[in-house]
Short mmCIF file of C-alpha atoms in Angstrom, two decimals:
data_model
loop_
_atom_site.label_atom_id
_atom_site.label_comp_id
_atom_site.label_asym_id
_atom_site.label_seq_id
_atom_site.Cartn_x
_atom_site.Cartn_y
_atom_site.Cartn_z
CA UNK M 1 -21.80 20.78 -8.45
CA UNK M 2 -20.47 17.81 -6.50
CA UNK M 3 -17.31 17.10 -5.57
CA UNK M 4 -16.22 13.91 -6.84
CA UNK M 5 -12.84 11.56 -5.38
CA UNK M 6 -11.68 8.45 -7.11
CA UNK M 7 -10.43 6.17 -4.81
CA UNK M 8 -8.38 2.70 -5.86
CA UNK M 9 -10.22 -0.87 -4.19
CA UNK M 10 -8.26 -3.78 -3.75
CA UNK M 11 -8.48 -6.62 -1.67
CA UNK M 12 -5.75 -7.99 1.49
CA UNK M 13 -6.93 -11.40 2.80
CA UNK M 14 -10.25 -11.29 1.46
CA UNK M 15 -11.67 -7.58 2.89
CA UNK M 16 -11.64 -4.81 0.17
CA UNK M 17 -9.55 -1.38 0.54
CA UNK M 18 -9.50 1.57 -0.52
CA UNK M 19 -7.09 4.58 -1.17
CA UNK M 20 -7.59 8.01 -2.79
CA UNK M 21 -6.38 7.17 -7.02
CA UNK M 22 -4.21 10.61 -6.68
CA UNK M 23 -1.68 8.86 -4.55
CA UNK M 24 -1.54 6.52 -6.93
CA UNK M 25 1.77 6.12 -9.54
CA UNK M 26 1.17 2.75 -10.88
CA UNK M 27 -0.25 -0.89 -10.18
CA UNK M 28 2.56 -3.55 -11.23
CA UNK M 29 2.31 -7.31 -11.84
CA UNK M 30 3.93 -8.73 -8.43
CA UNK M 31 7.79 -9.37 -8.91
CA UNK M 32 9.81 -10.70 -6.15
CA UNK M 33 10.95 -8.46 -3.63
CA UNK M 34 14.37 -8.13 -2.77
CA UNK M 35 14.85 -8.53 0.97
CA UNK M 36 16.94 -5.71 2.94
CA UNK M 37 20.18 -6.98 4.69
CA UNK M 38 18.52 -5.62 8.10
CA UNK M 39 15.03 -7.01 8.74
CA UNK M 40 12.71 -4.05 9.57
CA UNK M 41 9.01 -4.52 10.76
CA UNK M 42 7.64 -2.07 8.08
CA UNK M 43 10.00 -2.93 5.31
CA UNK M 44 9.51 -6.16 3.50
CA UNK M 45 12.28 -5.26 0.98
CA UNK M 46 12.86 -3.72 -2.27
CA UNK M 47 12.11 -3.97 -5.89
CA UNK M 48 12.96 -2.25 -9.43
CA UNK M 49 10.96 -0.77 -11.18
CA UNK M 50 12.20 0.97 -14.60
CA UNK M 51 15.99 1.20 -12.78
CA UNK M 52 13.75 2.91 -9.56
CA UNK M 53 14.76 1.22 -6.38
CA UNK M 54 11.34 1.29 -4.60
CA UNK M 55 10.93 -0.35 -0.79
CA UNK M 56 7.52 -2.38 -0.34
CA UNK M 57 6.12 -1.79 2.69
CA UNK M 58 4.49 -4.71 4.61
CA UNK M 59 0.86 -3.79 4.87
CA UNK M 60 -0.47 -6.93 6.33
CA UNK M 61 1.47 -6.12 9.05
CA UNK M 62 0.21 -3.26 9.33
CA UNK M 63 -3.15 -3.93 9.15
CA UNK M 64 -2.91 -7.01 11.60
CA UNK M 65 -4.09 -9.43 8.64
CA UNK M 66 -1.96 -12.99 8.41
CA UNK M 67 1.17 -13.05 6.50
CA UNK M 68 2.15 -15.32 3.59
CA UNK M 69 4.16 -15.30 0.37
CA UNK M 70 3.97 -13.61 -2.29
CA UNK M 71 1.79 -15.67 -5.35
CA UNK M 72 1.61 -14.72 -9.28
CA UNK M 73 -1.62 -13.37 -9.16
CA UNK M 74 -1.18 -10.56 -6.61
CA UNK M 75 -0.25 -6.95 -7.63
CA UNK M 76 1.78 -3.73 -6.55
CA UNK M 77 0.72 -0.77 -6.09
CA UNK M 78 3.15 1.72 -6.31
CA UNK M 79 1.91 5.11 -4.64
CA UNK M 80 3.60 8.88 -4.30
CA UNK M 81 4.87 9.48 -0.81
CA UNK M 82 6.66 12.50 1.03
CA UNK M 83 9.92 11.30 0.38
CA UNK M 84 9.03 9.06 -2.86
CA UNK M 85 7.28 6.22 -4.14
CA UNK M 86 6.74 3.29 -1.95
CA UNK M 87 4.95 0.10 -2.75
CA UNK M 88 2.69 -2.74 -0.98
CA UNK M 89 1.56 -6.00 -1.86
CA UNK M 90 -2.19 -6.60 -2.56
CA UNK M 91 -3.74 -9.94 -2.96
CA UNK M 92 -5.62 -7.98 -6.14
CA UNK M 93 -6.64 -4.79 -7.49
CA UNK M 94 -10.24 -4.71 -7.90
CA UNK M 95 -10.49 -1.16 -10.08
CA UNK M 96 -11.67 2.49 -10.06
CA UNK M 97 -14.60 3.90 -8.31
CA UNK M 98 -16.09 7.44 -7.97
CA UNK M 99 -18.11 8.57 -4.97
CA UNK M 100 -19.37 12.21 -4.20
CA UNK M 101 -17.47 14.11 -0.87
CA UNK M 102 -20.50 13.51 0.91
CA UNK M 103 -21.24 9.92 0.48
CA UNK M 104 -17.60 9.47 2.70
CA UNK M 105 -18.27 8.77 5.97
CA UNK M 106 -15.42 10.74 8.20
CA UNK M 107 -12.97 8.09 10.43
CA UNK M 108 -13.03 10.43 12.88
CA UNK M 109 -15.74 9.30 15.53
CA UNK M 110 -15.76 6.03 13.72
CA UNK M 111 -11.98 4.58 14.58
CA UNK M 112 -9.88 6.86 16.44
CA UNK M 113 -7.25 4.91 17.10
CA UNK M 114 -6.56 4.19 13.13
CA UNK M 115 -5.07 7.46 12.56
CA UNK M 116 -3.86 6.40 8.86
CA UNK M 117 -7.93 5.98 8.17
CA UNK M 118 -9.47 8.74 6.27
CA UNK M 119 -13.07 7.22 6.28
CA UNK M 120 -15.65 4.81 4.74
CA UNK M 121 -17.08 4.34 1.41
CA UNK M 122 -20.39 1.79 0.51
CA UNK M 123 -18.92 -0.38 -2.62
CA UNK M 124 -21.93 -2.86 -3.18
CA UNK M 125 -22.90 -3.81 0.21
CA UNK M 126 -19.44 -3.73 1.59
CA UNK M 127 -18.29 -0.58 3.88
CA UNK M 128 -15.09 0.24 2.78
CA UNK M 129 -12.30 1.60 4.39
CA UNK M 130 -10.27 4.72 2.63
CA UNK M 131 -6.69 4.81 3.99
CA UNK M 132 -4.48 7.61 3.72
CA UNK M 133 -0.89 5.72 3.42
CA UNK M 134 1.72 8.76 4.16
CA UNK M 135 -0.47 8.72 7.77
CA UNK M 136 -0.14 4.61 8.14
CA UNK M 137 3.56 4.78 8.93
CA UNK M 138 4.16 6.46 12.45
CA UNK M 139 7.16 9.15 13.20
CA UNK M 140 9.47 6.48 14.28
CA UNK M 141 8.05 3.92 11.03
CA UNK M 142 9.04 6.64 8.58
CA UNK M 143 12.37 7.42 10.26
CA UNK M 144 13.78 3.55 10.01
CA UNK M 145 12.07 4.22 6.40
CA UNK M 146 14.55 6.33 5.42
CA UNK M 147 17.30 5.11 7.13
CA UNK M 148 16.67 2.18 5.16
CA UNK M 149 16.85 3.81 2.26
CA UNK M 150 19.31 6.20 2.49
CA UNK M 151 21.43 2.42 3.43
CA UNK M 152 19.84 0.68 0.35
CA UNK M 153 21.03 3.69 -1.71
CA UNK M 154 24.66 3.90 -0.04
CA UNK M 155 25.14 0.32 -1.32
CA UNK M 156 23.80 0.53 -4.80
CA UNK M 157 26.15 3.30 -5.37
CA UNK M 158 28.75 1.36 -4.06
CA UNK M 159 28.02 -1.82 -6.15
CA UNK M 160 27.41 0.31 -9.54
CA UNK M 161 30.87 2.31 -8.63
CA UNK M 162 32.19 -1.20 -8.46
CA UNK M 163 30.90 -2.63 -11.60
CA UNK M 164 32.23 -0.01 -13.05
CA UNK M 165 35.27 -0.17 -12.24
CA UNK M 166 35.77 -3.37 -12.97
CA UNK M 167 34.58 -3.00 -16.38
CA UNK M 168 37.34 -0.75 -16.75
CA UNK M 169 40.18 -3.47 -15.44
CA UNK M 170 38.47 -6.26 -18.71
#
């Protein structure tokens, strides 16, 4: 019997990606993201989804590819981290595919200095690149991470505490 992964393609500045579909929550309709009050190099902001306050990562940055606004047409993938969901920005989400364990060829030999690359896949005659996301951000990355958040959090609290309150006072 084979062992079979799903893995998610979608597409950044024309190049298809991959990731595995279990670290996947959701794929939204792009929204506008809110940006943080403190510029960060791997946070492009925040959005809400469902009353969650989830930070979008900036992925083009990551990946060295040209940034630009965000348009109608792209998507957001929302995926499970460590310490809870995080999003990115793709230009489009291009579906589900299947491939057997042994049809992945290993990142290790290939590109060692892409730690946050689990391997490749063939999708039509495109090599494919499988990225492990919880690995893309770096010690330090995830740190300002979740200072950021824990900062985001500290002043939603505060604003809710204060809408409350002044619902109260009417």
């Amino acid at each position: 019997m084979f062992n079979i992964r799903k893995f998610l393609v979608f597409v950044l500045d024309g190049k298809r990606y991959a990731i595995p579909l279990q670290a996947v929550e959701r794929v939204v309709a792009a929204v506008e993201v809110t940006p943080l009050p403190e510029e960060t190099d791997i946070v492009a902001g925040v959005i809400n989804v469902q009353g969650q306050v989830i930070p979008v990562l900036n992925i083009r940055r990551k990946f060295r590819l040209p940034e630009r606004a965000i348009d109608l047409d792209d998507n957001i993938v929302i995926v499970a981290g460590i310490k809870g969901a995080v999003a990115f920005v793709v230009d489009a989400v291009q579906g589900v595919i299947q491939r057997r364990e042994e049809e992945i060829t290993p990142a290790g030999g290939l590109l060692p200095e892409m730690k946050y690359t689990e391997g490749a896949i063939k999708v039509d005659d495109d090599i494919v690149f499988v990225h492990d996301i919880d690995k893309a951000l770096s010690c330090e990355e995830k740190r300002r991470l979740e200072t950021v958040l824990e900062k985001v959090s500290e002043d939603l609290f505060l604003r809710t505490k204060e809408n409350d309150g002044n619902r109260m006072e009417a």
